[in-house]
Each structure stands twice: as structure tokens, then as C-alpha cells.
Coordinates of C-alpha atoms in Angstrom, one line a residue:
M1 CA 0.0 0.0 0.0
G2 CA 1.2 3.5 -0.8
P3 CA 1.1 6.5 1.5
S4 CA -2.3 7.9 2.8
P5 CA -3.9 10.0 0.1
T6 CA -4.0 13.7 0.5
F7 CA -7.0 15.8 -0.5
D8 CA -5.1 17.0 -3.6
Q9 CA -5.2 13.4 -4.9
F10 CA -9.0 13.6 -4.9
G11 CA -9.1 16.7 -7.1
T12 CA -7.6 20.1 -7.6
S13 CA -7.2 23.3 -5.6
P14 CA -10.2 24.5 -3.6
T15 CA -12.1 27.4 -4.6
P16 CA -12.8 30.1 -2.0
D17 CA -16.3 31.5 -1.8
R18 CA -16.9 34.4 -4.0
G19 CA -19.9 36.1 -2.6
G20 CA -23.1 36.0 -0.6
K21 CA -22.0 36.5 2.9
R22 CA -24.6 35.2 5.5
S23 CA -26.9 37.6 7.2
N24 CA -30.0 35.4 7.6
P25 CA -31.1 33.9 10.9
D26 CA -31.5 30.5 9.3
S27 CA -27.8 30.5 8.4
R28 CA -25.3 28.7 10.5
L29 CA -22.3 30.3 12.3
H30 CA -19.2 29.3 10.4
I31 CA -15.4 29.8 10.3
T32 CA -14.2 31.6 7.2
P33 CA -10.6 31.6 5.8
L34 CA -10.1 35.0 7.4
H35 CA -10.2 33.4 10.8
F36 CA -7.2 31.3 9.8
F37 CA -5.6 34.5 8.6
F38 CA -6.0 36.2 11.9
Q39 CA -4.7 33.2 13.7
L40 CA -1.5 33.6 11.8
R41 CA -1.4 37.4 12.0
V42 CA 1.0 37.7 14.9
P43 CA 3.7 35.4 13.6
I44 CA 3.4 36.8 10.1
E45 CA 3.7 40.4 11.3
R46 CA 6.7 39.4 13.3
K47 CA 8.4 37.7 10.4
L48 CA 7.7 40.5 8.0
K49 CA 8.7 43.2 10.5
L50 CA 5.7 45.3 9.6
A51 CA 6.6 47.7 12.4
Q52 CA 9.6 48.8 10.4
V53 CA 7.5 49.9 7.5
H54 CA 4.5 51.6 9.1
K55 CA 5.9 55.0 8.2
Q56 CA 5.9 54.2 4.5
S57 CA 2.9 54.9 2.3
K58 CA 0.0 52.5 2.3
A59 CA 0.8 51.4 -1.2
K60 CA 4.5 50.7 -0.4
R61 CA 3.6 48.8 2.7
K62 CA 1.1 46.6 0.9
K63 CA 3.6 45.9 -1.9
L64 CA 6.2 44.9 0.6
F65 CA 3.8 42.7 2.5
I66 CA 2.7 40.9 -0.6
S67 CA 6.2 40.3 -1.9
R68 CA 7.4 38.8 1.3
V69 CA 4.4 36.6 1.9
L70 CA 4.6 35.4 -1.6
A71 CA 8.2 34.3 -0.9
M72 CA 7.0 32.5 2.2
A73 CA 4.2 30.9 0.3
T74 CA 6.6 29.7 -2.4
N75 CA 8.5 27.8 0.3
T76 CA 5.3 26.3 1.5
Q77 CA 4.3 25.3 -2.0
D78 CA 7.6 23.5 -2.6
Q79 CA 7.0 21.4 0.5
Q80 CA 3.5 20.5 -0.7
S81 CA 4.3 20.0 -4.4
Q82 CA 3.0 16.9 -6.1
A83 CA 3.9 15.0 -9.2
G84 CA 1.8 15.8 -12.3
R85 CA 0.3 18.9 -10.8
H86 CA -1.1 21.1 -13.6
Q87 CA 0.6 24.5 -13.6
E88 CA -2.0 26.2 -15.8
V89 CA -3.1 29.5 -14.1
G90 CA -6.7 29.0 -13.1
H91 CA -6.6 25.3 -13.5
K92 CA -9.6 23.8 -11.8
S93 CA -10.3 20.4 -13.4
L94 CA -11.1 17.1 -11.8
L95 CA -9.2 15.4 -14.6
Q96 CA -6.2 13.5 -13.2
S97 CA -4.4 13.8 -16.5
D98 CA -2.8 17.2 -16.9
A99 CA -1.9 16.4 -20.5
L100 CA -5.6 15.6 -21.3
Y101 CA -6.8 18.8 -19.6
Q102 CA -4.2 20.8 -21.6
Y103 CA -5.4 19.1 -24.8
I104 CA -9.0 20.3 -24.0
L105 CA -7.8 23.8 -23.4
E106 CA -5.6 24.1 -26.4
T107 CA -7.9 22.3 -28.8
S108 CA -11.4 23.6 -28.1
V109 CA -11.3 26.2 -25.3
Y110 CA -8.5 28.8 -25.9
P111 CA -8.9 29.0 -29.8
R112 CA -12.6 29.8 -29.3
E113 CA -12.4 31.9 -26.2
P114 CA -13.8 35.4 -26.9
E115 CA -11.2 38.1 -26.7
P116 CA -12.8 39.9 -23.7
M117 CA -13.0 36.7 -21.7
K118 CA -9.3 36.0 -22.5
E119 CA -8.4 39.5 -21.4
L120 CA -10.3 39.2 -18.1
R121 CA -8.9 35.8 -17.4
E122 CA -5.4 37.0 -17.8
L123 CA -6.0 40.2 -15.9
T124 CA -7.4 38.2 -13.0
A125 CA -4.5 35.8 -13.0
K126 CA -2.0 38.7 -12.7
H127 CA -3.7 40.6 -10.0
P128 CA -1.8 40.3 -6.6
W129 CA -4.7 39.8 -4.3
L130 CA -3.7 40.3 -0.7
I131 CA -5.7 37.4 0.7
L132 CA -4.5 34.7 -1.7
P133 CA -0.9 34.5 -0.4
I134 CA -2.4 34.0 3.0
V135 CA -4.6 31.3 1.6
D136 CA -1.4 29.6 0.4
L137 CA 0.2 29.8 3.8
I138 CA -2.8 28.2 5.6
G139 CA -2.6 25.3 3.3
M140 CA -5.6 25.9 1.0
S141 CA -3.7 25.9 -2.3
G142 CA -0.6 26.7 -4.2
N143 CA -2.7 28.3 -7.0
R144 CA -3.3 32.0 -6.6
N145 CA -6.1 32.3 -9.2
L146 CA -8.6 30.3 -7.1
M147 CA -11.8 32.1 -7.2
T148 CA -12.4 32.7 -10.9
T149 CA -14.4 30.3 -13.1
S150 CA -12.1 28.1 -15.2
A151 CA -11.9 28.7 -18.9
D152 CA -13.6 25.4 -19.9
E153 CA -16.5 26.0 -17.5
G154 CA -16.9 29.6 -18.9
Q155 CA -17.1 28.1 -22.4
F156 CA -19.7 25.6 -21.1
L157 CA -21.9 28.2 -19.5
N158 CA -21.8 30.4 -22.6
M159 CA -22.9 27.5 -24.8
L160 CA -25.6 26.4 -22.3
L161 CA -27.2 29.9 -22.1
K162 CA -27.4 30.1 -25.9
L163 CA -29.0 26.6 -26.1
I164 CA -31.8 27.5 -23.6
N165 CA -32.2 31.1 -25.0
A166 CA -31.8 32.6 -21.6
K167 CA -32.7 36.2 -21.3
N168 CA -33.3 37.0 -17.6
T169 CA -30.6 35.6 -15.4
M170 CA -29.0 35.8 -11.9
E171 CA -25.5 35.2 -10.6
I172 CA -24.6 34.8 -6.9
G173 CA -20.9 35.2 -6.4
V174 CA -19.2 37.3 -9.0
Y175 CA -15.5 37.8 -8.1
T176 CA -13.9 39.7 -11.1
G177 CA -16.7 38.7 -13.4
Y178 CA -15.4 35.9 -15.7
S179 CA -18.6 33.8 -15.6
L180 CA -20.6 37.0 -15.5
L181 CA -19.0 38.1 -18.8
A182 CA -19.6 34.6 -20.3
T183 CA -23.3 35.1 -19.5
A184 CA -23.5 38.6 -20.7
L185 CA -21.9 37.7 -24.0
A186 CA -24.4 34.8 -24.4
I187 CA -27.8 36.5 -23.7
P188 CA -29.5 39.0 -26.1
D189 CA -28.8 42.7 -26.1
D190 CA -31.9 43.3 -24.0
G191 CA -31.1 40.5 -21.6
K192 CA -30.5 41.2 -17.9
I193 CA -28.3 39.7 -15.2
L194 CA -28.9 40.4 -11.5
A195 CA -25.4 39.9 -10.1
M196 CA -24.6 39.8 -6.3
D197 CA -21.3 39.7 -4.5
V198 CA -20.1 41.0 -1.1
N199 CA -17.0 42.7 -2.7
R200 CA -17.5 45.3 -5.3
E201 CA -13.8 46.0 -5.5
N202 CA -13.2 42.6 -7.2
Y203 CA -16.0 43.2 -9.7
E204 CA -14.6 46.7 -10.5
L205 CA -11.3 45.1 -11.6
G206 CA -13.1 43.3 -14.4
L207 CA -15.6 46.1 -15.1
P208 CA -13.5 47.9 -17.7
V209 CA -13.2 44.7 -19.7
I210 CA -16.9 44.2 -19.5
Q211 CA -17.6 47.7 -20.5
K212 CA -15.2 47.4 -23.5
A213 CA -17.1 44.3 -24.6
G214 CA -20.3 46.4 -24.7
V215 CA -22.3 44.3 -22.3
A216 CA -22.2 46.3 -19.1
H217 CA -25.7 47.6 -19.6
K218 CA -27.0 44.0 -19.1
I219 CA -25.7 43.8 -15.6
D220 CA -27.4 45.0 -12.4
F221 CA -24.7 44.6 -9.7
K222 CA -25.6 44.6 -6.1
E223 CA -23.0 44.6 -3.4
G224 CA -23.8 42.8 -0.2
P225 CA -25.1 39.5 1.1
A226 CA -27.4 37.7 -1.3
L227 CA -30.0 36.3 1.1
P228 CA -31.7 39.6 1.9
V229 CA -32.0 40.4 -1.8
L230 CA -33.5 37.0 -2.5
D231 CA -35.9 37.4 0.4
Q232 CA -37.2 40.6 -1.1
L233 CA -37.6 39.1 -4.5
V234 CA -39.5 36.1 -3.1
E235 CA -41.9 38.4 -1.2
D236 CA -43.1 39.9 -4.5
E237 CA -45.0 37.2 -6.4
K238 CA -44.4 38.9 -9.7
N239 CA -40.7 37.7 -9.4
H240 CA -41.8 34.0 -9.0
G241 CA -40.7 32.0 -12.1
S242 CA -39.1 35.1 -13.7
F243 CA -35.6 33.9 -14.2
D244 CA -34.4 31.6 -17.0
F245 CA -31.0 30.8 -15.5
I246 CA -29.3 31.2 -12.1
F247 CA -25.7 30.5 -11.4
V248 CA -24.4 30.1 -7.9
D249 CA -20.7 30.1 -7.0
A250 CA -20.7 31.6 -3.5
D251 CA -20.5 30.5 0.2
K252 CA -21.1 26.8 0.2
D253 CA -22.6 26.7 3.6
N254 CA -25.5 28.8 2.3
Y255 CA -26.2 26.8 -0.8
L256 CA -29.2 25.1 0.7
N257 CA -30.5 28.5 1.9
Y258 CA -30.2 29.8 -1.6
H259 CA -31.9 26.8 -3.1
K260 CA -35.0 27.3 -0.9
R261 CA -35.4 30.7 -2.4
L262 CA -34.1 30.2 -6.0
I263 CA -36.5 27.4 -6.7
E264 CA -39.3 29.9 -6.4
L265 CA -37.6 32.4 -8.6
V266 CA -36.5 30.2 -11.5
K267 CA -39.2 29.5 -14.1
V268 CA -40.5 26.0 -14.8
G269 CA -38.1 24.7 -17.4
G270 CA -35.4 27.1 -16.2
L271 CA -32.0 26.1 -14.9
I272 CA -30.1 26.6 -11.6
G273 CA -26.4 25.9 -11.8
Y274 CA -24.5 25.2 -8.5
D275 CA -20.7 25.3 -8.8
N276 CA -18.1 23.3 -6.9
T277 CA -20.5 20.4 -6.2
L278 CA -17.6 17.8 -6.4
W279 CA -15.5 20.0 -4.1
N280 CA -12.1 19.1 -5.5
G281 CA -13.0 15.4 -5.3
S282 CA -13.1 15.5 -1.5
V283 CA -16.7 14.3 -1.5
V284 CA -15.3 10.7 -2.0
A285 CA -12.3 11.1 0.3
P286 CA -12.1 8.5 3.1
P287 CA -13.1 9.8 6.6
D288 CA -9.4 9.7 7.7
A289 CA -8.1 11.5 4.6
P290 CA -5.9 14.5 5.7
L291 CA -8.1 17.1 4.2
R292 CA -7.2 20.8 4.6
K293 CA -9.3 22.6 7.2
Y294 CA -11.1 24.7 4.6
V295 CA -11.9 21.7 2.4
R296 CA -13.1 19.5 5.3
Y297 CA -15.3 22.2 6.7
Y298 CA -17.2 23.1 3.5
R299 CA -17.3 19.5 2.2
D300 CA -20.1 18.6 4.6
F301 CA -22.2 21.5 3.3
V302 CA -21.5 20.5 -0.3
M303 CA -22.5 16.9 0.4
E304 CA -25.6 18.0 2.2
L305 CA -26.6 20.0 -0.9
N306 CA -25.9 17.1 -3.2
K307 CA -28.1 14.8 -1.1
A308 CA -30.9 17.4 -1.0
L309 CA -30.9 18.0 -4.7
A310 CA -30.9 14.3 -5.5
V311 CA -34.3 13.8 -3.8
D312 CA -35.9 17.2 -4.6
P313 CA -39.1 16.3 -6.7
R314 CA -39.3 19.8 -8.1
I315 CA -36.2 19.4 -10.2
E316 CA -34.3 17.2 -12.6
I317 CA -30.6 17.2 -12.0
C318 CA -27.4 16.5 -13.9
M319 CA -24.0 16.6 -12.1
L320 CA -21.1 17.3 -14.5
P321 CA -17.4 16.9 -13.9
V322 CA -16.6 20.3 -15.5
G323 CA -14.3 22.6 -13.6
D324 CA -14.8 21.7 -9.9
G325 CA -18.1 20.0 -10.6
I326 CA -21.3 21.8 -11.6
T327 CA -24.8 20.5 -10.9
L328 CA -27.6 21.7 -13.2
C329 CA -31.1 21.7 -11.8
R330 CA -34.0 22.0 -14.2
R331 CA -37.2 23.0 -12.5
V332 CA -40.1 20.8 -13.5
K333 CA -42.8 22.0 -11.1

């Protein structure tokens, strides 16, 4: 027998939640990655000697902090490196063969990727987010472009929306807007997207690309938790069954709370897509597998969602191994 499997052997790097922070009483208390960051704050500050640079400008201090933490993260990544790991920026595929995934990208994804989506994907990959080096240090991943939709999943969403002739859509969890842009390019010129995320700054990074693509007028972006917005929509019966397609890539521990509301808002025959439903393959990891804290915590919520969707008589479902797993739910009643 070989060594005990690590979580990475069951899939690829975990994807941090992109939006929809809890604010509803039926939500559970949870520990976010930021809690791990604050647990590490004192030793990190000591190692980086932040006290010596407090007199510098905010920009210089941030740049210095990032560069030093990146160096520390590199050392951590070297210790956690694994044979055959795909080095493609933004790689989030459950395929165990890196060569096969690269073949898919180079043969059918990148040659057909719209120029605005390519520009936004590359822009997102280069942006030095402060939290992502910390994510590396706490053992979540060695990949810094974690929260964006993978290129192959973006292509899938774009094709799907065209096939169902979607016009009125919703997205919970936006990040820099890669999947949002895929949607905006697919729906007609008078189509609409209600987009929600707790961080507008991330969205504004990609907004110039979205504007240049000529689709910004289709997007109604709302900053803040998604549950209060959904509750308001559900209260007004005219919104019931008004959405053709809804995509959720947000806080996994709220997925069931979202589903309770979204099933009222999507039309009969419409689709809801839940991202990360295979959760890096950890859903089949043995109980004693050494999963990272972040993956282990949210795995239970993902598995709970999967079980609930499987027996929900109001929907037909299809779970696809695209990206980190996406489950499509077609409302039938």
C-alpha cells in the first residue's frame, strides 16, 4: 500500500467562496478563511517586520507585505508539491491527466475563447490579491487564481445559455466577473443579469473589460449578502418564475438556503447551476483523509446540498465533472 492520500489526490485546488456572505437567521455560524488568517497574524507580522514599514505609504507597505508573503508561500508550496500537478493558471479540473486537460484547453477552449474573456482571465490571474498568499500559507492551495471560473467552464456556461435562449438571469458570487462576462456575451442585447457579491472591488477590476465588450448595460450589480436580496424578490409574487437561468458560485454553507429561495424564482423549465459540487473530489475522500481545514469544513455542506438536490421532486438534475463540478437543476414543477 502506498502513503495515505492527500486531499489533492482527490481533485484540484479548492475554490474560495466568491460572494453571498450570510446575514440570515437560518444561516449557521461558520469559520471563514479570514479566521485562519487572523490566527496567523502575529507570527506573520513578526516575520515580515511590519513595524519597520508603518511610516511608509500604504501602497508601499502593501507591496512589501505581498512580496514577502509570496516568498514564504513559495517555500510552503515547494513542500506541498505533487507529481503531475497542472501549472496552468486558473486550473480547476477534476481530470487527473494534466496532458488531457491541456489538450482540451488548447484544442477547443482557448482557440474559441472570446477576446474579452481571455483578457479578463489573464487580468485576474496577474492581480496580486492580498488574501491569496495568506490562503497559500494556511494550506488551501498553491494556485493564486482560485476564485475565478475556469476557462472550460466559462465556455460551457456560454454555450448552455445560448442553447436555452436565456434572457433574464441571476448570478450569486461574481469575483472579477469571468462567468458573468460569459453570461453577458451569451444573452441577447436586451437581456438582464442580477449579479450579487459581497465585494464590489473585485467586480470593478473586471468592469473595464466588461464595458469594453459592450455588455455592461445588461448587468445590475448589487454589493452585499445575497440572502436579503433573495428574500425581497421572493416576497413579491411577480418575481416568481421570472428567471431563465441562475448560477451560484458563492458561500457553500449557504447553498441550501439559496436553493430554498431560488426554486421559487426560476421558471418551470429554467435552470439553476451550482458550482463546486464535487468540491475538488473531496466528496469521496475517506473519513481519515488528511483534508485541509477549509476543504473539510465546507465538504459537509456540499455533500448536504448534493443529497438534498438528489431527492428534490421539483427538479431534474445533472452533475457534470466540468471545472470543480457543476450541478444543473431543471425546475419541473
